[in-house]
Coordinates of C-alpha atoms in Angstrom, one line a residue:
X1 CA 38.5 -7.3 -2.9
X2 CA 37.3 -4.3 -4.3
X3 CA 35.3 -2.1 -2.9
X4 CA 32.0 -2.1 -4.9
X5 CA 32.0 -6.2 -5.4
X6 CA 32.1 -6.1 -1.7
X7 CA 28.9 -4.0 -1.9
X8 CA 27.3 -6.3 -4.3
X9 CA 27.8 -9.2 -2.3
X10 CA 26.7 -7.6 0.9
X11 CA 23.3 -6.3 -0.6
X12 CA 22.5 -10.0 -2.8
X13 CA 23.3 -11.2 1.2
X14 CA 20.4 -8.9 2.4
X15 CA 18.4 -10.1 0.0
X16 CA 19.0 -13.9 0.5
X17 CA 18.7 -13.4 4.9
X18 CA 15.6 -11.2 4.2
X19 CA 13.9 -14.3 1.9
X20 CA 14.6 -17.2 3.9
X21 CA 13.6 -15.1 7.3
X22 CA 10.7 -14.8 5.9
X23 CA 10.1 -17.8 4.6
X24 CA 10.9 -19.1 7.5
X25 CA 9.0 -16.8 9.8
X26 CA 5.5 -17.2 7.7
X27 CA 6.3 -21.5 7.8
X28 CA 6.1 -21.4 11.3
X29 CA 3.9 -18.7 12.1
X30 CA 5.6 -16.0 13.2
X31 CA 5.3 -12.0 12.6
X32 CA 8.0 -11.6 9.9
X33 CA 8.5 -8.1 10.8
X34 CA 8.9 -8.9 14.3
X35 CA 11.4 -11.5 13.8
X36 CA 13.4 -9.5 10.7
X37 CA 14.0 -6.8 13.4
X38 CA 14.8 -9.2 16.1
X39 CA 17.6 -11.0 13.5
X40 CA 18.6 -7.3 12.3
X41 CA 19.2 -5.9 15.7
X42 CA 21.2 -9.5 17.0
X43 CA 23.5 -9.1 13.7
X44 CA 24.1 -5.4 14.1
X45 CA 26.8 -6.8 16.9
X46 CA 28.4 -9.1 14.8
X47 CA 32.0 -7.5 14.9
X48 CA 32.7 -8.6 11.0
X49 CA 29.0 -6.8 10.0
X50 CA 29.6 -3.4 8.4
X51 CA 28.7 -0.1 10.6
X52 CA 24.7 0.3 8.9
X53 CA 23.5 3.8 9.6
X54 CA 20.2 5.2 8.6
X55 CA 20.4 7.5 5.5
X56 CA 17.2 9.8 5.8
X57 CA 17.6 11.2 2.3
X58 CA 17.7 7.6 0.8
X59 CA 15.0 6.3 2.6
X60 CA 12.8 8.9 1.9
X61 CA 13.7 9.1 -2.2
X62 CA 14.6 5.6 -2.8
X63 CA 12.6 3.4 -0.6
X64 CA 9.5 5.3 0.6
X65 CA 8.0 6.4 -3.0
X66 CA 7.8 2.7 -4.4
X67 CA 7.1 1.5 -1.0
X68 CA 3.9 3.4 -1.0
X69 CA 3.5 2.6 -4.9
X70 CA 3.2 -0.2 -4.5
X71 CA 0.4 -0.3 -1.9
X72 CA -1.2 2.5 -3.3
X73 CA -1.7 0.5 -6.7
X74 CA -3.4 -2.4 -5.0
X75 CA -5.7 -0.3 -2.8
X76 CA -9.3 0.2 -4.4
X77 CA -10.3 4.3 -5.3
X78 CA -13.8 3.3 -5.4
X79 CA -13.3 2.1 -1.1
X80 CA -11.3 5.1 -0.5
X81 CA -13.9 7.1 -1.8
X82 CA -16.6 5.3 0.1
X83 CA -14.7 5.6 3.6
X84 CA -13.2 9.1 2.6
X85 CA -14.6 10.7 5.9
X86 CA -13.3 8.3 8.3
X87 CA -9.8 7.8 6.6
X88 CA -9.6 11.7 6.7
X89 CA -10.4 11.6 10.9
X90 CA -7.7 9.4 11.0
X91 CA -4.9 10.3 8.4
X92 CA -5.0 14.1 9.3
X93 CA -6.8 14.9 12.9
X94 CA -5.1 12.1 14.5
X95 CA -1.4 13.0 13.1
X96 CA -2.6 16.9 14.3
X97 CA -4.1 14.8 17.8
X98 CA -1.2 12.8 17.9
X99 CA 1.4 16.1 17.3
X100 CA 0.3 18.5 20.1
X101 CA -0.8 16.2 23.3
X102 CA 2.3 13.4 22.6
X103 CA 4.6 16.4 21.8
X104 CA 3.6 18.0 25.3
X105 CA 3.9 14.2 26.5
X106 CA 7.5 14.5 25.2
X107 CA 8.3 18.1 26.2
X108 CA 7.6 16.2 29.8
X109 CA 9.7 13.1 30.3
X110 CA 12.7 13.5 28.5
X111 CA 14.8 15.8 29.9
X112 CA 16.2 19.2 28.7
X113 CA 14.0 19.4 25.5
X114 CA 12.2 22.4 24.1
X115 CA 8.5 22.2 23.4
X116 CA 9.2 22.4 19.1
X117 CA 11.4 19.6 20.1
X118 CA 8.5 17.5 21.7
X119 CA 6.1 18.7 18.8
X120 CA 9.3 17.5 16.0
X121 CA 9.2 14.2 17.6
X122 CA 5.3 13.3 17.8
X123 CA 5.2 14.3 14.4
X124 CA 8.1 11.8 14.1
X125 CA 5.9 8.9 15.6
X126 CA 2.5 9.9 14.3
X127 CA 1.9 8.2 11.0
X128 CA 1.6 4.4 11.0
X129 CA 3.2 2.4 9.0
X130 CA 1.6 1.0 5.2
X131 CA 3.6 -2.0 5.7
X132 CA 3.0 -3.7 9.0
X133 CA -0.6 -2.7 8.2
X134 CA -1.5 -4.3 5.0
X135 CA 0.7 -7.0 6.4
X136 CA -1.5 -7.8 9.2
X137 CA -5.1 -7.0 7.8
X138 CA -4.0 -9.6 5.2
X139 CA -3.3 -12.3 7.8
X140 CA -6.4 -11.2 10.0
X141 CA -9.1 -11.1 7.8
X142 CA -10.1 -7.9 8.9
X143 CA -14.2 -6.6 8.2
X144 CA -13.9 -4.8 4.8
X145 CA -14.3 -1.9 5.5
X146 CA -11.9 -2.1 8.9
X147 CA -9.4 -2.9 6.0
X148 CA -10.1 0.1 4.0
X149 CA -9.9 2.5 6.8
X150 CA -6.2 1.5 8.0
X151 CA -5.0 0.9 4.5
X152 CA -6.2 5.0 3.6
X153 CA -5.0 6.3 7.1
X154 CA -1.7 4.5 6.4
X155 CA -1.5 5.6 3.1
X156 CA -2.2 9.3 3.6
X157 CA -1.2 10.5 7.1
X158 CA 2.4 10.5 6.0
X159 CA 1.6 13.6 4.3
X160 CA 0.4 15.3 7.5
X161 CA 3.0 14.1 9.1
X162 CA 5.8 15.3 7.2
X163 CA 4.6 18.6 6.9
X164 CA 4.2 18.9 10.6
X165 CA 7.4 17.9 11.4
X166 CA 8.7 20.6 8.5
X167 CA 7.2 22.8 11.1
X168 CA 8.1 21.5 14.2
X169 CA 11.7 21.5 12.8
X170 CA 11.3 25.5 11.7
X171 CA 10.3 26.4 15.3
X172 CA 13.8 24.3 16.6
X173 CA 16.1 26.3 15.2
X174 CA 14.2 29.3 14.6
X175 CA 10.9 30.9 15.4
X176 CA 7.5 29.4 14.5
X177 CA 5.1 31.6 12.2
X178 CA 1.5 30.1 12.4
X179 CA 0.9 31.7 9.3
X180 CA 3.7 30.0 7.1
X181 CA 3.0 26.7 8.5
X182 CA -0.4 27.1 7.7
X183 CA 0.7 28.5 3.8
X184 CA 3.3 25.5 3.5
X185 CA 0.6 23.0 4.5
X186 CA -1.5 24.6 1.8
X187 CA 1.3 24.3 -0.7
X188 CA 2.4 20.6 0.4
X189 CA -0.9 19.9 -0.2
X190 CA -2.1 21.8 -3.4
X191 CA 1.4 20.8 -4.9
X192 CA 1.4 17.1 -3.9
X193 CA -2.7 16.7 -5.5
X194 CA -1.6 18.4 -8.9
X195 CA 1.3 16.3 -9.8
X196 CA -0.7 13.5 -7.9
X197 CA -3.1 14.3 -10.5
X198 CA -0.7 15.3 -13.6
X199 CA 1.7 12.2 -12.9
X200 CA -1.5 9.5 -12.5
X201 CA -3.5 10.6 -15.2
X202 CA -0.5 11.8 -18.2
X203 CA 1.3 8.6 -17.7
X204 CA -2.1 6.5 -17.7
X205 CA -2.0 8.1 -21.3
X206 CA 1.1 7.3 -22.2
X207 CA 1.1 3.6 -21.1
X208 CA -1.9 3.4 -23.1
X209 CA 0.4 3.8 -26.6
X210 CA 2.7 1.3 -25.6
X211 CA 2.4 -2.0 -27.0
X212 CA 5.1 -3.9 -25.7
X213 CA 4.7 -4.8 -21.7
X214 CA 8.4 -4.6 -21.1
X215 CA 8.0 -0.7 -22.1
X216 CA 5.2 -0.3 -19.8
X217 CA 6.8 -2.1 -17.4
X218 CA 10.0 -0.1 -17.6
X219 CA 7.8 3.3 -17.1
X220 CA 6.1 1.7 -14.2
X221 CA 9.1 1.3 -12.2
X222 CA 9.7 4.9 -12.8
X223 CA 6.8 6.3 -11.9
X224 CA 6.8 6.7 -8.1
X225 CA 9.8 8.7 -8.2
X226 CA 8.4 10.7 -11.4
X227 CA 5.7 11.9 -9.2
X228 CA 7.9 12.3 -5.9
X229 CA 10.9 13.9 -6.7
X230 CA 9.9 16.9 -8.8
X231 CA 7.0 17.4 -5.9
X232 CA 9.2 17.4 -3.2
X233 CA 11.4 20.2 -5.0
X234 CA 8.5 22.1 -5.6
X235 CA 7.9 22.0 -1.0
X236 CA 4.9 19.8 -1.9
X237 CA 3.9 16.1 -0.9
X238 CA 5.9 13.9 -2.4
X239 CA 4.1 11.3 -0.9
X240 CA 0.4 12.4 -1.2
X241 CA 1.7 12.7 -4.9
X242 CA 2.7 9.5 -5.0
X243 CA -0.5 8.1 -3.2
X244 CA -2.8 10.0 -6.0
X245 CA -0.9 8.6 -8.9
X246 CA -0.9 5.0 -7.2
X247 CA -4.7 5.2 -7.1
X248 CA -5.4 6.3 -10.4
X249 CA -3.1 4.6 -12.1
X250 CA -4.3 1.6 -10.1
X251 CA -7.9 2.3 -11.1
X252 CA -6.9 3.2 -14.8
X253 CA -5.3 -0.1 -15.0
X254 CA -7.7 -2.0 -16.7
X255 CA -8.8 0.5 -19.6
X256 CA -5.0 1.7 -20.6
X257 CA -2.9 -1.6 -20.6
X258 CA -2.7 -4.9 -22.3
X259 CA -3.7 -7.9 -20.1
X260 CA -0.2 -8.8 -20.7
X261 CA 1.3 -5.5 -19.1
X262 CA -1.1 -5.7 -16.2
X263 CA -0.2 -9.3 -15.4
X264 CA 3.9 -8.6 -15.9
X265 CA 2.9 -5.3 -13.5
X266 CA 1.3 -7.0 -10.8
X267 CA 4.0 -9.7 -10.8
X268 CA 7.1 -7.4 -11.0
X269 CA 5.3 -4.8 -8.1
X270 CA 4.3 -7.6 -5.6
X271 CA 8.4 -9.0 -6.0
X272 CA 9.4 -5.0 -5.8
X273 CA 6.9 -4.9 -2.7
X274 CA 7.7 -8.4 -0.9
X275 CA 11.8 -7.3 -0.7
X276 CA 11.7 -3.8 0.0
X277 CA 8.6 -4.5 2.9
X278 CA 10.7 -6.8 4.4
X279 CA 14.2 -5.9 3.8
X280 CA 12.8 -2.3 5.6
X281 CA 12.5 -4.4 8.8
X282 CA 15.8 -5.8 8.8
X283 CA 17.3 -2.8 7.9
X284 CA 15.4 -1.4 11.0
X285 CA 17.1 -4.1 13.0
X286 CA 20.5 -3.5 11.6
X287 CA 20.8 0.2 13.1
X288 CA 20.4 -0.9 16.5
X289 CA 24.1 -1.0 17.7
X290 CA 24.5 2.7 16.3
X291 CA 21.3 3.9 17.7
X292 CA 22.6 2.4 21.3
X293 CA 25.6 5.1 21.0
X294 CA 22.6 7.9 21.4
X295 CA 21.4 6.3 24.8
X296 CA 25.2 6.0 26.4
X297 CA 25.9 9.8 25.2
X298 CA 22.7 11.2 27.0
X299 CA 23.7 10.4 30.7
X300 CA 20.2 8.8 31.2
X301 CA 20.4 5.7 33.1
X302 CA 19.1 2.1 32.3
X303 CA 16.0 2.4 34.2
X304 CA 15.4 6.4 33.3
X305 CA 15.5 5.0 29.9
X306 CA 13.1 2.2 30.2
X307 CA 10.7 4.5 31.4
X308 CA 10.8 6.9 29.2
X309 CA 9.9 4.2 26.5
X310 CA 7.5 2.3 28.2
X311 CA 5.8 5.7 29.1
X312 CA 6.2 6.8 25.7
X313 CA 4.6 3.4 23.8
X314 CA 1.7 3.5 26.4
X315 CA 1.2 7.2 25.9
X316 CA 1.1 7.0 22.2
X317 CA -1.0 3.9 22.5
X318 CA -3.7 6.0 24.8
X319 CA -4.0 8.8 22.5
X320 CA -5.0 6.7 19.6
X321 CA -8.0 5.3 21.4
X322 CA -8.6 8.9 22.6
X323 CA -9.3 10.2 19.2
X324 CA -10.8 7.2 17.5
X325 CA -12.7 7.1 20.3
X326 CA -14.3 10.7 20.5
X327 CA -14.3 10.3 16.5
X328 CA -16.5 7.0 17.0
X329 CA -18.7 9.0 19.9
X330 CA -19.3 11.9 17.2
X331 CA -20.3 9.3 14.4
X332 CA -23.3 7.8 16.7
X333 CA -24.4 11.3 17.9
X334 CA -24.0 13.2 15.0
X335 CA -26.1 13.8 11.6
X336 CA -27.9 10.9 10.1
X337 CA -25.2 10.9 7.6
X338 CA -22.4 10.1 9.8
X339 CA -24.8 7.8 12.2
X340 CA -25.5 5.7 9.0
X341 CA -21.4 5.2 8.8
X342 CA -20.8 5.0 12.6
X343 CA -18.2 2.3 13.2
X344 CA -19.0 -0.6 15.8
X345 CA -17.6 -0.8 19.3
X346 CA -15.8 -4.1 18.2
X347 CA -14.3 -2.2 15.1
X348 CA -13.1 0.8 17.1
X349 CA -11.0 -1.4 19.2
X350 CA -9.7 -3.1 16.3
X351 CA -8.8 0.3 14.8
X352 CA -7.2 1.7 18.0
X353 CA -4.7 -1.6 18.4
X354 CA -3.6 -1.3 14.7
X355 CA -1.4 1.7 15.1
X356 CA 2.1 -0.3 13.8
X357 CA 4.8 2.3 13.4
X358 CA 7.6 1.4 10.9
X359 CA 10.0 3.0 8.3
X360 CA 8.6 6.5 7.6
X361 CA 9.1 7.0 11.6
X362 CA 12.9 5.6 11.2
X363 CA 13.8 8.0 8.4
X364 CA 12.2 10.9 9.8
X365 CA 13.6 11.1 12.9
X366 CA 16.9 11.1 11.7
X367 CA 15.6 14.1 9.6
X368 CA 16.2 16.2 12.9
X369 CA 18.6 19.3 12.4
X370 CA 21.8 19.2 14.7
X371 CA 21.1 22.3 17.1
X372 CA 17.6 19.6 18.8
X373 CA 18.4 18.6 22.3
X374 CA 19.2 14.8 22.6
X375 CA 18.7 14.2 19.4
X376 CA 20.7 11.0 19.7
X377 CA 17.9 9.6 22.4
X378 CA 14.9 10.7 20.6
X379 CA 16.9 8.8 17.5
X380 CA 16.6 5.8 20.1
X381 CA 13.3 6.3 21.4
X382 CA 11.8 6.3 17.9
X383 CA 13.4 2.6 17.4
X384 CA 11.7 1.7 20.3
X385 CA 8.5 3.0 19.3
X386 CA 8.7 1.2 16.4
X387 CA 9.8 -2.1 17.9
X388 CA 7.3 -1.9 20.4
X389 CA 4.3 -0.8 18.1
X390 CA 5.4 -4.2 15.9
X391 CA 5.3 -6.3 19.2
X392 CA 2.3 -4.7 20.0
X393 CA 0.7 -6.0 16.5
X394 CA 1.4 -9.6 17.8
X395 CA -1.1 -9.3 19.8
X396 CA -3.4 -8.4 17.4
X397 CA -4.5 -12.3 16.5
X398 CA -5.4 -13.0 19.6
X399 CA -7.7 -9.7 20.0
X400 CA -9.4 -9.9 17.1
X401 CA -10.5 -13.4 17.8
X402 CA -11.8 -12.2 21.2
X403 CA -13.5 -9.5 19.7
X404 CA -15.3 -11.9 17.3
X405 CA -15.3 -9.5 14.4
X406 CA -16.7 -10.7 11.0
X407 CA -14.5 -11.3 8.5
X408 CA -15.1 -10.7 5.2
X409 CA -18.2 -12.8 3.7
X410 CA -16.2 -15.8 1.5
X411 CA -19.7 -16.9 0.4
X412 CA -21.3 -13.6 -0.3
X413 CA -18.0 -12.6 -2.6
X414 CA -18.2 -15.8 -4.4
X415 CA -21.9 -14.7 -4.9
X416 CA -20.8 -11.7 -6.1
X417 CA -18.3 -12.9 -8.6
X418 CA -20.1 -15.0 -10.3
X419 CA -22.8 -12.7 -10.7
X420 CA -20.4 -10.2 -12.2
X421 CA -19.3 -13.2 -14.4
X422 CA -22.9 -13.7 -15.5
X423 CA -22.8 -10.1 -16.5
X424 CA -19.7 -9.4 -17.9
X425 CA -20.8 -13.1 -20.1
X426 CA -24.1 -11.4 -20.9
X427 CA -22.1 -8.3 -22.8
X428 CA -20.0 -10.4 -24.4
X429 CA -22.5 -12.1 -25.7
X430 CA -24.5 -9.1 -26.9
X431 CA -21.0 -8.0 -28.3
X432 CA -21.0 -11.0 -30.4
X433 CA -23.5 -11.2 -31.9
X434 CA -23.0 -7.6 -33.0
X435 CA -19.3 -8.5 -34.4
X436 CA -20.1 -11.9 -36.6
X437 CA -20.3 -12.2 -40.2
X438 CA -22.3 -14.4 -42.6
X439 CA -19.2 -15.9 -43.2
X440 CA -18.8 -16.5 -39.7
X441 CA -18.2 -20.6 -38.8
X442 CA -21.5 -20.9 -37.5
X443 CA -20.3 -23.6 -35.2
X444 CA -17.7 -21.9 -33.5
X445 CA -20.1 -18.5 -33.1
X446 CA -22.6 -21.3 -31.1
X447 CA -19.9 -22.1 -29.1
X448 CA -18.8 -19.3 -27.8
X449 CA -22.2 -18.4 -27.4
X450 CA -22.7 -21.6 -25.4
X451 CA -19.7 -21.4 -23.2
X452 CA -18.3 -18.0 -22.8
X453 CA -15.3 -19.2 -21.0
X454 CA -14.1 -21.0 -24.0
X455 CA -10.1 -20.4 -24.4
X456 CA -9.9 -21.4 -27.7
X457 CA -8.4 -24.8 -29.4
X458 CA -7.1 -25.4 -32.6
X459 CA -9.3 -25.9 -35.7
X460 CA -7.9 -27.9 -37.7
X461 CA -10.2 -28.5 -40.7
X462 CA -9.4 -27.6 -43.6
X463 CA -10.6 -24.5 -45.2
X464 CA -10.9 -22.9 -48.9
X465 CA -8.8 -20.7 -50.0
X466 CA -9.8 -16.6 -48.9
X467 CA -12.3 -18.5 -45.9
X468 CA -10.7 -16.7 -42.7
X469 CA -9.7 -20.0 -40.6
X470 CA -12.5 -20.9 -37.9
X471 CA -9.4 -20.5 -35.5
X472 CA -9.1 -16.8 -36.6
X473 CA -13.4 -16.3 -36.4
X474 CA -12.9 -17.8 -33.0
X475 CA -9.8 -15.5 -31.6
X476 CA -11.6 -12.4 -33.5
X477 CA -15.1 -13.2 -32.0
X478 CA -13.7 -14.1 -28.3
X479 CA -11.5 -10.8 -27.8
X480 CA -14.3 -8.8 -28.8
X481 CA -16.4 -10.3 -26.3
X482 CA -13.7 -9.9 -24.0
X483 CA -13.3 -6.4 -23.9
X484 CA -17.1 -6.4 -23.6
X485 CA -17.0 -8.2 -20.6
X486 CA -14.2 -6.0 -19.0
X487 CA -16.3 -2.5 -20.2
X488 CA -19.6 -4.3 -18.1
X489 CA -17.3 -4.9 -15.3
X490 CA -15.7 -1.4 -15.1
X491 CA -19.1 0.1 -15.7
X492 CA -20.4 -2.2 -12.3
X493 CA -17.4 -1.0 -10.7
X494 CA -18.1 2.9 -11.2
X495 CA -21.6 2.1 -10.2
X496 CA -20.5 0.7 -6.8
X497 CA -22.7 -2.5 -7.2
X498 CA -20.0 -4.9 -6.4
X499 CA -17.2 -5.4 -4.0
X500 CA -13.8 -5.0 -5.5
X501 CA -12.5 -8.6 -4.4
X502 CA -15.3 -9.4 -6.9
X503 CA -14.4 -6.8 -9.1
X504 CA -10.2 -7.5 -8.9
X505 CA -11.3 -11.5 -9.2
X506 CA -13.4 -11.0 -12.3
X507 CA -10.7 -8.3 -14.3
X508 CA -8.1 -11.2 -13.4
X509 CA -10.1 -13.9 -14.8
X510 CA -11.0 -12.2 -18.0
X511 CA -6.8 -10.6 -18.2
X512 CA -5.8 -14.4 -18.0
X513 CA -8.0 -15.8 -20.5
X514 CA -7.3 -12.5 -23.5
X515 CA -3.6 -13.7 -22.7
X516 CA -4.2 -17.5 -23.9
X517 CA -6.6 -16.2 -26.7
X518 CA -4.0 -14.4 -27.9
X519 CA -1.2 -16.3 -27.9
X520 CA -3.6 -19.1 -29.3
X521 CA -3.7 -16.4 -32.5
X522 CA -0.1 -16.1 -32.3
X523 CA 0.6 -19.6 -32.5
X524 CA -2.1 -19.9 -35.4
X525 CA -0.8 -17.0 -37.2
X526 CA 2.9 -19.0 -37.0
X527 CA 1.6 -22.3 -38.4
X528 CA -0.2 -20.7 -41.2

């Protein structure tokens, strides 16, 4: 059989084990990325499996930019703004934290490693992971604003990372200047904000002339790599650029695109988002048997080696409550401004135990030039890492229900909506009664006042000749109001007096009933 059918067939094969693992995991209750792992690493010793090895360059251009696309799009500016300080603590002085007192860690127990190598190989394990995160806050029902805080410091400390181990990397084959690390953090970062920036806001603008969804669509797919790519060839952040354009593309959703684009977007991006989450774990799992080859080639024996990781998990586990810790201590004891936004002993913990590790750690380490010192074993220690940080989330049920942390207010958020739906009803209303005409069907302008939730039916009386149809007055008069009530939402939005739930349940509401008014006018226009 040729070559590239067998290809095909092996990667619609991934797909299918990665669907019904999950499927099968979430039925019964299991961590799916736990278990796609566990099935990944049994089949990497299947003797009929093709050899699967890591390819950091793919990883990091073909599966990291939509990865964090896709989460970036669903995470709310407006929150990110709100917790800015504490996802900054988090998503850069932790990474920094995490680089020098694990990379000393590291320079310590394995053996016959330099200190750059230690430093290479924290900032290896230091950013957590945007998949197992929003995975689990979503099963939890995490506080709100617990939610927020990983979600950012998932998002963002990729970045950090990245350029750290740039650095780290420089000082292993050559030697380290302070003050070109510091200038190529400055460039990763200016860089990776502009075309953040340029790629979020110029293709917000040109989505906005599209009229078909499948255009829009098509440009959507594209976007994580427009923003990545030409980034990362410019030594900025590909993937702070990516995070920037996610965001305000995310935010800018509702003013440049049709209801129909955003629905066939949000469908398209949570199927794009569901594989390539999951399939990333399996894959994970798959590169076990090669990453075994690295352990027997470093002479270290079998309990040397379980050691080293236990050490290692614990160690990395420790200095995550360190920080968030001190960071928590500073937050009660400081200004009144960061007293007012102190986090909770209960929260803190919560925090500290969510520090999943996952594919940015796997592609990275494999990143490592050729002249590091076991670089074979630290290829294996950063599997374990990232297996053990996953089993380490399993736990996570079981503490937060001990810590009795609040989740999120169902009642209060159902409050919410429907007083956003009271407002957004209110402007359409207003916009109504602004857009009739005296020739207006009286009746159908008292319905819609009366019931402003009215998708529309079929008139079919009979009407004289140059009368626009009651049908039309009705489709006319309802999207007006409609984009009325999505203007009053967006405006409660920028004024931060709703929660986004709220907010994203309200926008959805009002995106599905503009699609049935319109295709009610479609149909209408047809007949006549």
């Amino acid at each position: 059989m040729d070559g590239s059918v067998l290809t095909i067939i092996w990667i619609v094969s991934f797909v299918l084990v990665t669907v019904a693992v999950t499927g099968l995991s979430r039925r019964v209750g299991w961590s799916a990325p736990v278990t796609l792992v566990a099935v990944g690493a049994v089949a990497s010793f299947l003797p009929w499996l093709p050899r699967i090895e890591v390819q950091p360059e793919l990883v990091l251009y073909g599966l990291l930019p939509p990865l964090l696309f896709a989460a970036a799009i669903r995470t709310s500016l407006v929150d990110v703004r709100a917790r800015r300080d504490s996802i900054l603590t988090l998503s850069v002085g932790l990474v920094l934290f995490t680089v020098v007192v694990v990379g000393f860690f590291t320079w310590l127990i394995v053996p016959a490693i330099s200190l750059a190598t230690g430093f290479a190989f924290a900032a290896v394990v230091a950013p957590t992971d945007a998949v197992a995160i929003t995975s689990i806050s979503g099963r939890l029902r995490l506080p709100r604003r617990v939610v927020t805080v990983l979600e950012g410091e998932s998002l963002f400390n990729d970045a950090a990372a990245l350029v750290a181990l740039s650095a780290a990397m420089a000082a292993i084959v050559g030697t380290l200047n302070p003050w070109a690390v510091a200038a190529d953090f400055v460039l990763a970062v200016v860089v990776g904000v502009g075309f953040g920036l340029a790629a979020g806001f110029g293709l917000s603008a040109i989505r906005k002339t599209l009229k078909a969804p499948v255009l829009d669509t098509s440009l959507s797919l594209a976007t994580p790599f427009v923003a990545f790519i030409p980034t990362q060839l410019l030594h900025g952040s590909g993937v702070l650029a990516v995070v920037i354009a996610g965001l305000i593309i995310g935010t800018q959703a509702p003013v440049v695109q049709s209801a129909q684009a955003r629905i066939a977007d949000s469908v398209n991006w949570r199927t794009i988002r569901f594989l390539l989450e999951n399939s990333v774990f399996l894959f994970i799992g798959l590169n076990l048997k090669g990453i075994l080859r690295g352990v027997a080639d470093s002479g270290f024996g079998i309990a040397q080696v379980v050691l080293i990781c236990v050490g290692m998990l614990v160690f990395l586990i420790a200095a995550r409550f360190a920080w968030i810790l001190a960071v928590s201590g500073f937050y009660r004891v400081g200004p009144k401004r960061f007293r007012e936004r102190s986090w909770s002993g209960k929260a803190t913990v919560a925090i500290g135990f969510s520090g999943m590790r996952g594919v940015v750690t796997l592609a990275a380490v494999f990143l490592l030039p050729d002249a590091t010192p076991q670089k074979s074993f630290l290829q294996f220690l950063a599997f374990a890492v990232v297996v053990g940080t996953l089993v380490q989330g399993l736990a996570l049920p079981w503490i937060i229900r001990r810590l009795k942390l609040p989740p999120p207010n169902a009642d209060q958020e159902l409050v919410e909506a429907q007083m956003l739906m009271a407002e957004a009803r209110a402007a359409g209303v207003v916009r109504l009664d602004a857009e009739r005409m005296e020739a207006d069907d009286a009746a159908v302008v008292e319905r819609l006042r009366n019931d402003a939730t009215l998708l529309g039916e079929s008139l079919l009386n009979p009407v004289d000749d140059g009368v626009e149809p009651a049908q039309a007055v009705f489709g006319r008069l309802r999207l007006a109001m409609i984009e009325a009530e999505r203007a009053a939402v967006l405006a409660a939005r920028r004024e931060g007096r709703y929660q986004e739930p709220a907010v994203r349940a309200i926008l959805a509401s009002i995106d599905a009933e503009e699609i049935a008014v319109r295709v009610i006018r479609h149909n209408n226009r047809n007949d006549g």
